[in-house]
Every structure is written in structure tokens, then in C-alpha cells.
Coordinates of N, CA and C in Angstrom, one line a residue:
M772 N -191.7 194.3 187.7 CA -192.0 194.1 186.3 C -190.8 193.4 185.7
T773 N -191.1 192.3 185.0 CA -190.0 191.6 184.3 C -190.3 191.7 182.9
L774 N -189.2 191.8 182.2 CA -189.3 191.9 180.8 C -188.8 190.5 180.2
T775 N -189.5 190.0 179.4 CA -189.1 188.8 178.7 C -189.1 189.0 177.2
A776 N -188.1 188.5 176.7 CA -188.0 188.6 175.2 C -189.0 187.7 174.5
P777 N -189.5 188.2 173.5 CA -190.5 187.3 172.8 C -189.7 186.1 172.2
A778 N -190.4 185.0 172.2 CA -189.8 183.7 171.7 C -189.5 183.9 170.2
P779 N -188.4 183.4 169.8 CA -188.1 183.5 168.3 C -189.1 182.6 167.5
P780 N -189.4 183.1 166.4 CA -190.4 182.3 165.6 C -189.9 180.9 165.3
D781 N -190.8 180.0 165.3 CA -190.4 178.6 165.1 C -190.3 178.3 163.6
T782 N -189.1 178.5 163.1 CA -188.9 178.3 161.7 C -187.8 177.2 161.6
A783 N -188.1 176.1 161.2 CA -187.1 175.0 160.9 C -186.3 175.4 159.7
A784 N -185.1 175.0 159.7 CA -184.2 175.3 158.5 C -184.9 174.7 157.3
H785 N -185.3 175.5 156.4 CA -186.0 175.1 155.3 C -185.1 175.0 154.1
T786 N -184.9 173.8 153.6 CA -184.1 173.7 152.4 C -185.0 173.7 151.2
P787 N -184.5 174.3 150.1 CA -185.3 174.4 149.0 C -185.5 173.0 148.4
H788 N -186.7 172.7 147.9 CA -187.0 171.4 147.4 C -186.5 171.3 146.0
R789 N -185.7 170.3 145.8 CA -185.1 170.0 144.4 C -185.9 168.9 143.8
P790 N -186.1 169.0 142.5 CA -186.7 167.9 141.9 C -185.9 166.6 141.9
P791 N -186.4 165.4 141.9 CA -185.6 164.2 142.1 C -184.6 164.0 141.0
G792 N -184.9 164.5 139.8 CA -184.0 164.3 138.7 C -182.7 165.2 138.9
R793 N -182.9 166.3 139.4 CA -181.7 167.2 139.7 C -180.9 166.6 140.9
R794 N -181.5 166.1 141.8 CA -180.8 165.4 142.9 C -180.0 164.2 142.4
A795 N -180.6 163.4 141.6 CA -179.9 162.3 141.0 C -178.7 162.7 140.2
W796 N -178.9 163.8 139.4 CA -177.8 164.3 138.6 C -176.7 164.8 139.4
R797 N -177.0 165.4 140.5 CA -176.0 165.9 141.4 C -175.2 164.8 142.1
T798 N -175.9 163.7 142.3 CA -175.2 162.5 142.9 C -174.4 161.8 141.8
L799 N -174.9 161.7 140.6 CA -174.2 160.8 139.6 C -173.3 161.6 138.7
S800 N -173.3 162.9 138.7 CA -172.4 163.7 137.8 C -170.9 163.4 138.0
P801 N -170.4 163.3 139.2 CA -169.0 163.0 139.3 C -168.6 161.7 138.6
Y802 N -169.5 160.7 138.7 CA -169.2 159.4 138.0 C -169.1 159.6 136.5
T803 N -170.0 160.4 135.9 CA -169.9 160.6 134.5 C -168.7 161.3 134.0
Y804 N -168.1 162.1 134.9 CA -166.8 162.8 134.6 C -165.6 161.8 134.6
I805 N -165.6 160.8 135.4 CA -164.5 159.9 135.5 C -164.8 158.6 134.7
A806 N -166.0 158.5 134.2 CA -166.3 157.3 133.4 C -165.4 157.1 132.2
P807 N -165.1 158.1 131.4 CA -164.2 157.9 130.2 C -162.9 157.3 130.6
F808 N -162.3 157.7 131.7 CA -161.0 157.1 132.2 C -161.2 155.6 132.4
F809 N -162.3 155.2 133.1 CA -162.4 153.8 133.4 C -162.8 153.0 132.1
V810 N -163.5 153.6 131.2 CA -163.8 152.9 129.9 C -162.5 152.6 129.2
L811 N -161.6 153.7 129.0 CA -160.4 153.5 128.3 C -159.4 152.6 129.1
F812 N -159.4 152.6 130.4 CA -158.6 151.7 131.2 C -159.0 150.3 131.0
A813 N -160.3 150.1 131.0 CA -160.8 148.7 130.8 C -160.5 148.2 129.4
A814 N -160.6 149.1 128.4 CA -160.4 148.7 127.0 C -158.9 148.4 126.7
F815 N -158.0 149.3 127.2 CA -156.6 149.3 126.8 C -155.7 148.8 127.9
G816 N -156.2 148.6 129.1 CA -155.3 148.2 130.2 C -155.8 146.9 130.8
L817 N -157.0 146.8 131.2 CA -157.5 145.6 131.9 C -157.8 144.5 130.9
F818 N -158.5 144.7 129.8 CA -158.8 143.7 128.9 C -157.5 143.0 128.3
P819 N -156.5 143.7 127.9 CA -155.3 143.1 127.4 C -154.6 142.2 128.5
L820 N -154.6 142.7 129.7 CA -154.0 142.0 130.8 C -154.7 140.6 131.1
I821 N -156.0 140.7 131.1 CA -156.8 139.5 131.4 C -156.7 138.5 130.2
Y822 N -156.8 139.1 128.9 CA -156.7 138.3 127.7 C -155.3 137.6 127.6
T823 N -154.2 138.3 128.0 CA -152.9 137.7 128.0 C -152.8 136.6 129.0
A824 N -153.4 136.8 130.2 CA -153.4 135.7 131.2 C -154.1 134.5 130.7
F825 N -155.2 134.7 130.0 CA -156.1 133.6 129.4 C -155.3 132.9 128.3
I826 N -154.7 133.6 127.4 CA -154.0 133.0 126.3 C -152.7 132.3 126.8
S827 N -152.1 132.7 127.9 CA -150.9 132.1 128.4 C -151.2 130.6 128.8
L828 N -152.4 130.2 129.0 CA -152.7 128.9 129.4 C -152.9 127.9 128.2
Y829 N -152.8 128.5 127.0 CA -153.0 127.7 125.8 C -151.8 127.6 124.9
R830 N -151.7 126.6 124.1 CA -150.7 126.5 123.0 C -151.3 127.0 121.7
I831 N -150.6 128.0 121.2 CA -151.2 128.6 120.0 C -150.1 128.7 118.9
E832 N -150.4 128.2 117.7 CA -149.4 128.2 116.6 C -149.7 129.5 115.8
L833 N -148.7 130.2 115.4 CA -148.9 131.5 114.7 C -149.5 131.3 113.3
Q834 N -149.3 130.1 112.7 CA -149.9 129.9 111.4 C -151.4 129.6 111.5
T835 N -151.8 129.1 112.6 CA -153.3 128.8 112.8 C -153.7 129.3 114.2
P836 N -153.9 130.6 114.3 CA -154.2 131.2 115.6 C -155.5 130.7 116.2
G837 N -156.4 130.3 115.4 CA -157.7 129.8 115.9 C -157.7 128.4 116.5
D838 N -156.6 127.7 116.3 CA -156.5 126.3 116.8 C -155.7 126.4 118.1
M839 N -156.4 126.5 119.2 CA -155.8 126.6 120.5 C -155.9 125.3 121.3
Q840 N -154.8 124.9 121.9 CA -154.8 123.7 122.7 C -154.5 124.0 124.1
W841 N -155.3 123.5 125.0 CA -155.2 123.8 126.5 C -153.9 123.2 127.0
R842 N -153.1 124.0 127.7 CA -151.9 123.5 128.3 C -151.8 123.7 129.8
G843 N -152.7 124.6 130.2 CA -152.7 124.9 131.7 C -151.4 125.6 132.1
L844 N -150.9 125.1 133.2 CA -149.6 125.7 133.7 C -148.4 125.1 133.1
D845 N -148.5 124.2 132.2 CA -147.4 123.6 131.5 C -146.5 124.6 130.8
N846 N -147.2 125.7 130.3 CA -146.4 126.7 129.6 C -145.4 127.4 130.6
Y847 N -145.9 127.6 131.8 CA -145.0 128.2 132.8 C -143.9 127.3 133.3
T848 N -144.2 126.0 133.4 CA -143.1 125.1 133.8 C -142.1 124.9 132.7
A849 N -142.6 125.0 131.4 CA -141.7 124.9 130.3 C -140.8 126.2 130.2
I850 N -141.3 127.3 130.5 CA -140.5 128.5 130.4 C -139.5 128.6 131.5
F851 N -139.8 128.1 132.7 CA -138.8 128.1 133.7 C -137.7 127.1 133.5
A852 N -138.0 126.1 132.7 CA -136.9 125.1 132.3 C -136.1 125.5 131.1
D853 N -136.5 126.6 130.4 CA -135.9 127.0 129.2 C -134.7 127.9 129.6
P854 N -133.5 127.6 129.1 CA -132.3 128.4 129.4 C -132.4 129.8 128.8
F855 N -133.1 129.9 127.7 CA -133.2 131.3 127.0 C -134.0 132.2 127.9
F856 N -134.9 131.7 128.7 CA -135.7 132.6 129.6 C -134.7 133.2 130.7
W857 N -133.9 132.3 131.2 CA -133.0 132.8 132.3 C -131.9 133.7 131.7
T858 N -131.5 133.5 130.5 CA -130.6 134.5 129.8 C -131.2 135.8 129.6
A859 N -132.5 135.8 129.1 CA -133.2 137.0 128.9 C -133.5 137.7 130.2
L860 N -133.8 137.0 131.3 CA -134.0 137.6 132.6 C -132.7 138.3 133.1
R861 N -131.6 137.6 132.9 CA -130.3 138.1 133.4 C -129.9 139.4 132.5
N862 N -130.1 139.3 131.2 CA -129.8 140.5 130.4 C -130.7 141.7 130.8
T863 N -132.0 141.4 131.0 CA -132.9 142.5 131.4 C -132.4 143.1 132.8
F864 N -132.1 142.3 133.7 CA -131.6 142.8 135.0 C -130.3 143.6 134.8
T865 N -129.4 143.1 134.0 CA -128.1 143.8 133.8 C -128.3 145.1 133.1
L866 N -129.2 145.1 132.1 CA -129.5 146.4 131.4 C -130.1 147.4 132.4
G867 N -131.0 146.9 133.2 CA -131.7 147.8 134.2 C -130.7 148.4 135.2
V868 N -129.8 147.6 135.7 CA -128.8 148.1 136.6 C -127.8 149.1 135.9
L869 N -127.3 148.7 134.7 CA -126.3 149.5 134.0 C -127.0 150.8 133.5
S870 N -128.3 150.8 133.3 CA -128.9 152.1 132.8 C -129.4 152.9 133.9
T871 N -130.0 152.3 135.0 CA -130.7 153.1 136.0 C -129.7 153.7 137.0
V872 N -128.8 153.0 137.5 CA -127.9 153.5 138.6 C -127.1 154.7 138.1
P873 N -126.3 154.6 137.0 CA -125.5 155.7 136.6 C -126.4 156.9 136.3
Q874 N -127.6 156.6 135.6 CA -128.5 157.7 135.2 C -129.0 158.5 136.4
L875 N -129.4 157.8 137.4 CA -129.9 158.5 138.6 C -128.8 159.3 139.3
L876 N -127.7 158.7 139.5 CA -126.6 159.4 140.2 C -126.1 160.6 139.4
I877 N -126.0 160.5 138.1 CA -125.6 161.7 137.3 C -126.7 162.7 137.3
A878 N -127.9 162.3 137.2 CA -129.1 163.2 137.3 C -129.2 164.0 138.6
L879 N -128.9 163.3 139.7 CA -128.9 164.0 141.0 C -127.8 165.0 141.1
G880 N -126.6 164.7 140.5 CA -125.5 165.7 140.5 C -125.8 166.9 139.7
I881 N -126.4 166.6 138.5 CA -126.7 167.8 137.6 C -127.9 168.6 138.2
A882 N -128.8 167.9 138.9 CA -129.9 168.7 139.5 C -129.4 169.5 140.6
H883 N -128.4 169.0 141.4 CA -127.8 169.8 142.4 C -127.1 171.0 141.9
L884 N -126.4 170.8 140.8 CA -125.7 172.0 140.2 C -126.7 173.0 139.6
L885 N -127.7 172.5 139.0 CA -128.7 173.5 138.4 C -129.5 174.2 139.4
N886 N -129.5 173.7 140.7 CA -130.2 174.4 141.7 C -129.5 175.6 142.2
Y887 N -128.2 175.8 141.9 CA -127.5 177.0 142.3 C -127.9 178.2 141.4
K888 N -127.7 179.4 141.9 CA -127.9 180.6 141.1 C -126.8 180.8 140.2
L889 N -126.9 180.1 139.0 CA -125.9 180.2 138.0 C -126.3 181.2 136.9
R890 N -125.3 181.7 136.3 CA -125.6 182.6 135.1 C -126.0 181.6 134.0
G891 N -127.1 181.9 133.3 CA -127.5 181.1 132.2 C -128.1 179.8 132.6
R892 N -128.7 179.8 133.8 CA -129.3 178.5 134.4 C -130.4 178.0 133.5
T893 N -131.2 178.9 132.9 CA -132.3 178.5 132.0 C -131.8 177.9 130.8
F894 N -130.7 178.4 130.3 CA -130.1 177.8 129.1 C -129.6 176.4 129.4
F895 N -129.0 176.2 130.5 CA -128.5 174.8 130.8 C -129.7 173.9 131.1
R896 N -130.7 174.4 131.7 CA -131.9 173.5 131.9 C -132.5 173.1 130.5
T897 N -132.5 174.1 129.6 CA -133.0 173.8 128.3 C -132.1 172.7 127.6
M898 N -130.8 172.9 127.7 CA -129.9 171.9 127.1 C -130.1 170.5 127.7
M899 N -130.5 170.4 128.9 CA -130.7 169.1 129.6 C -131.8 168.4 128.9
L900 N -132.8 169.1 128.2 CA -133.9 168.4 127.6 C -133.6 168.1 126.1
M901 N -132.4 168.6 125.6 CA -132.1 168.3 124.2 C -132.1 166.8 123.8
P902 N -131.4 166.0 124.6 CA -131.4 164.6 124.2 C -132.8 163.9 124.3
Y903 N -133.6 164.4 125.2 CA -135.0 163.9 125.3 C -135.8 164.3 124.1
A904 N -135.5 165.5 123.5 CA -136.3 166.0 122.4 C -135.7 165.5 121.1
T905 N -134.5 164.9 121.1 CA -134.0 164.3 119.8 C -134.7 163.1 119.4
S906 N -134.9 162.9 118.2 CA -135.7 161.7 117.7 C -134.8 160.5 117.9
V907 N -135.5 159.4 118.1 CA -134.8 158.1 118.4 C -134.0 157.7 117.2
A908 N -134.5 158.0 116.0 CA -133.8 157.6 114.8 C -132.5 158.4 114.6
A909 N -132.5 159.7 114.9 CA -131.3 160.5 114.9 C -130.3 160.0 115.9
A910 N -130.8 159.7 117.1 CA -129.9 159.2 118.2 C -129.3 157.9 117.8
T911 N -130.1 157.0 117.2 CA -129.6 155.7 116.8 C -128.5 155.9 115.7
L912 N -128.6 156.8 114.8 CA -127.6 157.0 113.8 C -126.3 157.5 114.4
V913 N -126.4 158.4 115.3 CA -125.2 159.0 116.0 C -124.5 157.9 116.8
F914 N -125.2 157.2 117.6 CA -124.6 156.2 118.4 C -124.1 155.0 117.6
A915 N -124.7 154.7 116.4 CA -124.2 153.6 115.6 C -122.8 154.1 115.0
Q916 N -122.6 155.4 114.8 CA -121.3 155.8 114.3 C -120.3 155.8 115.5
L917 N -120.8 156.1 116.7 CA -119.8 156.1 117.8 C -119.4 154.7 118.2
F918 N -120.3 153.8 118.1 CA -120.0 152.4 118.6 C -119.7 151.5 117.4
G919 N -119.4 152.0 116.2 CA -119.1 151.1 115.1 C -117.9 150.3 115.4
H920 N -117.8 149.0 114.9 CA -116.7 148.2 115.1 C -115.4 148.6 114.4
D921 N -115.5 148.9 113.1 CA -114.3 149.3 112.3 C -114.0 150.8 112.3
F922 N -115.0 151.6 112.2 CA -114.8 153.0 112.1 C -115.5 153.9 113.2
G923 N -115.8 153.3 114.3 CA -116.5 154.0 115.3 C -115.5 154.9 116.1
L924 N -116.0 156.0 116.5 CA -115.1 157.0 117.2 C -114.6 156.4 118.6
I925 N -115.4 155.6 119.3 CA -114.9 155.1 120.6 C -113.8 154.1 120.3
N926 N -114.0 153.2 119.3 CA -112.9 152.2 119.1 C -111.7 152.9 118.6
Y927 N -111.8 154.0 117.9 CA -110.6 154.8 117.4 C -109.9 155.3 118.7
V928 N -110.6 155.9 119.6 CA -109.9 156.4 120.8 C -109.3 155.2 121.6
I929 N -110.0 154.1 121.7 CA -109.4 152.9 122.4 C -108.2 152.5 121.6
G930 N -108.1 152.6 120.3 CA -107.0 152.2 119.5 C -105.8 153.1 119.8
V931 N -106.1 154.4 119.9 CA -105.0 155.4 120.2 C -104.4 155.1 121.5
V932 N -105.2 154.7 122.5 CA -104.6 154.3 123.8 C -103.8 153.1 123.7
G933 N -104.0 152.2 122.8 CA -103.2 151.0 122.6 C -104.0 149.7 122.8
A934 N -105.3 149.8 123.0 CA -106.1 148.6 123.2 C -106.7 148.2 121.9
G935 N -107.1 147.0 121.8 CA -107.8 146.5 120.6 C -109.2 147.0 120.5
P936 N -109.8 146.9 119.3 CA -111.2 147.4 119.2 C -112.2 146.5 119.9
V937 N -113.3 147.0 120.4 CA -114.3 146.3 121.1 C -115.5 146.0 120.1
D938 N -116.0 144.8 120.1 CA -117.1 144.5 119.3 C -118.4 144.8 120.0
W939 N -118.9 146.1 119.8 CA -120.0 146.6 120.6 C -121.3 145.9 120.2
Q940 N -121.4 145.3 119.1 CA -122.7 144.8 118.6 C -122.9 143.4 118.9
T941 N -121.9 142.6 119.0 CA -122.1 141.1 119.2 C -121.6 140.7 120.6
G942 N -120.8 141.4 121.3 CA -120.4 141.1 122.6 C -121.5 141.3 123.6
T943 N -121.8 140.4 124.5 CA -122.9 140.6 125.4 C -122.8 141.8 126.3
L944 N -121.7 141.8 127.1 CA -121.5 142.9 128.0 C -121.2 144.2 127.3
A945 N -120.5 144.2 126.2 CA -120.2 145.4 125.4 C -121.5 146.0 124.8
S946 N -122.3 145.1 124.3 CA -123.6 145.7 123.7 C -124.5 146.2 124.8
Q947 N -124.5 145.6 126.0 CA -125.3 146.1 127.1 C -124.7 147.5 127.6
V948 N -123.4 147.6 127.6 CA -122.8 148.9 127.9 C -123.2 150.0 126.9
A949 N -123.2 149.6 125.6 CA -123.5 150.6 124.6 C -125.0 151.0 124.7
I950 N -125.9 150.1 124.9 CA -127.3 150.4 125.1 C -127.5 151.3 126.3
S951 N -126.8 150.9 127.4 CA -126.9 151.7 128.6 C -126.4 153.1 128.4
C952 N -125.4 153.3 127.6 CA -124.9 154.7 127.3 C -126.0 155.5 126.6
I953 N -126.6 154.9 125.6 CA -127.7 155.6 124.9 C -128.8 155.9 125.9
V954 N -129.2 155.0 126.7 CA -130.3 155.3 127.7 C -129.9 156.4 128.7
V955 N -128.7 156.3 129.2 CA -128.2 157.3 130.1 C -128.2 158.7 129.5
W956 N -127.6 158.7 128.2 CA -127.6 160.0 127.5 C -129.0 160.6 127.3
R957 N -129.9 159.8 126.9 CA -131.2 160.3 126.6 C -132.0 160.7 127.8
W958 N -132.0 160.0 128.9 CA -132.9 160.3 130.0 C -132.3 161.0 131.2
T959 N -131.0 161.2 131.3 CA -130.4 161.8 132.4 C -130.8 163.3 132.6
G960 N -130.8 164.1 131.6 CA -131.3 165.4 131.7 C -132.7 165.6 132.1
Y961 N -133.6 164.7 131.5 CA -135.0 164.7 131.9 C -135.1 164.4 133.4
N962 N -134.4 163.4 133.9 CA -134.5 163.1 135.3 C -133.9 164.1 136.2
A963 N -132.9 164.8 135.7 CA -132.3 165.9 136.5 C -133.3 167.1 136.7
L964 N -134.1 167.3 135.7 CA -135.1 168.4 135.8 C -136.3 168.0 136.6
I965 N -136.6 166.8 136.7 CA -137.8 166.4 137.5 C -137.4 166.5 138.9

């Protein structure tokens, strides 16, 4: 006598039937959630970029902006021949190096120190964000007093040492150093905490 188990009932995996509208919503709903980003990106990111590229091929007078004259790539050849462009490019590069390199080196050092178990570590971390939280107008007033030509604190200290005053506002390298000091002061603490 052999015993055989009864065969299992033949039931295919039955999925509940969903109406077509619900299935379409399930497929399309992720796109509706990210659609606002793409609409805003197209309006405020992509359109200005394409419009600027389009406008750069025309000559436009500011007094008559509707009167556009086709120049093609002549605008680009003219800008590369302009010495002011190369001066602006050099100044931008110098400011970038003078601001970024010291800022990141100091921020790494501060971040390393704040990583230790120090007493009052939270206080010091909060103090690192104070320059970032200071308004730009207040920082400008303070640094204008520090870097003033006649009565600035930094020129006073330089005068005590015996050197002549530095013209921080009209000298090219001096003004770049002054701007870099402001940028380093403002962003070093923020970068240290990141």
C-alpha cells in the first residue's frame, strides 16, 4: 500500500485587479512629486542660461534694448582681445587663491581642534558660526574701520612697527588681501563645522 499525498490545488498567484486609473497614478505619481523642481529649475536655471548664450551672440545697446544686431562669435573674439578681460580674469583667480587656500587650511586646523573632547566644545562650535551669522553690512562697517587708510587699526599697527600706511582701497594686491581677509573671517568657521 502506497500513500500518495494529494496534489496541491492548482491556484495561480492571483493578484488583485486594480483599475487602470489607479495603476497609471501609481506609475506617474513619482513624477508629479519631482515636477516642481524641474519646473523651477527650467524657469530659474535653464532658461537664463540659454537666454544668456543667445544674447551673447548679439550687440545690444542699453539705451535701446530692443534693437539687437547679430554679431555671432565676434563678441567672443573681441572679449579675448580686450585687456580688461584678462585683468578681470587675473583678479578673479588671485582672489580665489587668496581666499580659498588659507580659509580651507585654517578651517581644517580648527575642525581638528574641535574634534577633541574639549571643555566648552559646544560653545566654541557656536562661536565658529558667529561671523557667518553676522550681517554683511555690519561686517563691512567693521572691516572698513580696520582697513581705513588714515585711521584704520591695521595701518596704525603697521605705523607702530615703523612701516608706512598701506592704501588698502586703491592698491591692487592690498585690496585683494583686504577682501580675502573678510572672506576668510566670514567662512572659515562655517567650513570648519562642515
